[in-house]
PDB file of C-alpha atoms in Angstrom:
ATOM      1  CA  UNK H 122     115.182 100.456 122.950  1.00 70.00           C
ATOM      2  CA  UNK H 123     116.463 101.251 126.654  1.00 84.00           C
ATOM      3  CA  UNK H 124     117.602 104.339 126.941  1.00 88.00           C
ATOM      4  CA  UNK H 125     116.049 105.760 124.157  1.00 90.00           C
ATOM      5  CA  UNK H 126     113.770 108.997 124.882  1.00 91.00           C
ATOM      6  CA  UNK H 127     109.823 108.603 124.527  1.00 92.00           C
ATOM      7  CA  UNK H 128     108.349 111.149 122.165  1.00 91.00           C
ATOM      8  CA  UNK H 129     104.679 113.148 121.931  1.00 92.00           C
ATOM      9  CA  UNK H 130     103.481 114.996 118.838  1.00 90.00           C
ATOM     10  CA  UNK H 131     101.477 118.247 120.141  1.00 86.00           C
ATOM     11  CA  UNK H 132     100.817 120.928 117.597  1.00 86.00           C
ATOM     12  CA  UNK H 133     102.890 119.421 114.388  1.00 83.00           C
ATOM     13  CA  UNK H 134     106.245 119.259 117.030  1.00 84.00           C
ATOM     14  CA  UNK H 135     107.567 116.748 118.946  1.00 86.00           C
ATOM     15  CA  UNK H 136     109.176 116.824 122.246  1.00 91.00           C
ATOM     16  CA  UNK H 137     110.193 114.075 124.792  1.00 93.00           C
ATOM     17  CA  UNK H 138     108.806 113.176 127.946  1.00 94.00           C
ATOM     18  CA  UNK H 139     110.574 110.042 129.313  1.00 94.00           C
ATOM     19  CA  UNK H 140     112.957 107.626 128.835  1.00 93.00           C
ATOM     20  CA  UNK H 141     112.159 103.752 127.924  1.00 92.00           C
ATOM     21  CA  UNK H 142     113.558 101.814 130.776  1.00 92.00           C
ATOM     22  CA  UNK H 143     112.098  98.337 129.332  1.00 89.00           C
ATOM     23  CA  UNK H 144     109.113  96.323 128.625  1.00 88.00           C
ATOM     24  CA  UNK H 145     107.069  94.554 130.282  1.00 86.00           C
ATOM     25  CA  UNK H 146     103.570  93.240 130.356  1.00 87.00           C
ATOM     26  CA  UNK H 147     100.396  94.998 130.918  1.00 83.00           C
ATOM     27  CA  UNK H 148      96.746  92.788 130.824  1.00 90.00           C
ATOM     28  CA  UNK H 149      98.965  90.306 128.766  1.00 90.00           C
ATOM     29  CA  UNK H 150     100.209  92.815 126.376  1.00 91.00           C
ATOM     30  CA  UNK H 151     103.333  93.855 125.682  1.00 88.00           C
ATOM     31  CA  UNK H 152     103.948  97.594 126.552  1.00 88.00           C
ATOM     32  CA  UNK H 153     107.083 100.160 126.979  1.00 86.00           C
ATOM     33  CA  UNK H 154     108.236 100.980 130.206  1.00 87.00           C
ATOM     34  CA  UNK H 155     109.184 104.678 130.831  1.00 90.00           C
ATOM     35  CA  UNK H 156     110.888 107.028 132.988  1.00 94.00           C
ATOM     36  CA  UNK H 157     109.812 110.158 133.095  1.00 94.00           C
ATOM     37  CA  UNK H 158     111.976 113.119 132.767  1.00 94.00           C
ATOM     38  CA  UNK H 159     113.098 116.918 133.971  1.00 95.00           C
ATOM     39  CA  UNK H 160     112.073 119.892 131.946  1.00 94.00           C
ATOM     40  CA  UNK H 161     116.060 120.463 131.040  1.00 95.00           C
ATOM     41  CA  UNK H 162     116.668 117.254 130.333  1.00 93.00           C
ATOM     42  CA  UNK H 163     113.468 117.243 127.831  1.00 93.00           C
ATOM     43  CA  UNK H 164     115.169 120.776 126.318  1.00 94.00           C
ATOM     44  CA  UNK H 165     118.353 118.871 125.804  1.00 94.00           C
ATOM     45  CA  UNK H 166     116.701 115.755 124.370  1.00 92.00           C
ATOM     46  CA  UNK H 167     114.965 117.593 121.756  1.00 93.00           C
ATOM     47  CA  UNK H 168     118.212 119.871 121.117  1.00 94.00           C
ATOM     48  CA  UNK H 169     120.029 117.314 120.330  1.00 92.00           C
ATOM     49  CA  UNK H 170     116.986 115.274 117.757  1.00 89.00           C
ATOM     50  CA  UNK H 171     116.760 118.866 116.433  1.00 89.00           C
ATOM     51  CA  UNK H 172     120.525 119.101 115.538  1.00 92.00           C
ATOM     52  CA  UNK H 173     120.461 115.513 113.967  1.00 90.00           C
ATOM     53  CA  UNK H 174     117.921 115.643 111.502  1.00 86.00           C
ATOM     54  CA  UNK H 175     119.268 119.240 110.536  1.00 89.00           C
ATOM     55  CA  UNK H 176     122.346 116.965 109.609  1.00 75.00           C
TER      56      UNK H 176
END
């Protein structure tokens, strides 16, 4: 899911915090990879998720 933003739940909302950038393994696990992001870029993120689920 590159590209995709990484999302936390905090108080019944969510909001993003990163972007996934890949995978890649962690103690022989597969785990996400993850950029992290500006404040305005988190604002527009969660805009936009906002918009598209209010159809």
């Amino acid at each position: 899911m590159s590209g995709g933003p990484v999302l936390v739940q905090g108080d019944s909302a969510w909001t993003s915090i990163g972007v996934v950038t890949g995978t890649g393994d962690v103690d022989d696990t597969p785990r996400g990879i993850a950029a992290p992001i500006f404040e305005e870029t988190a604002r527009i993120i969660d805009s936009l998720i906002q918009t598209s689920l209010a159809g």
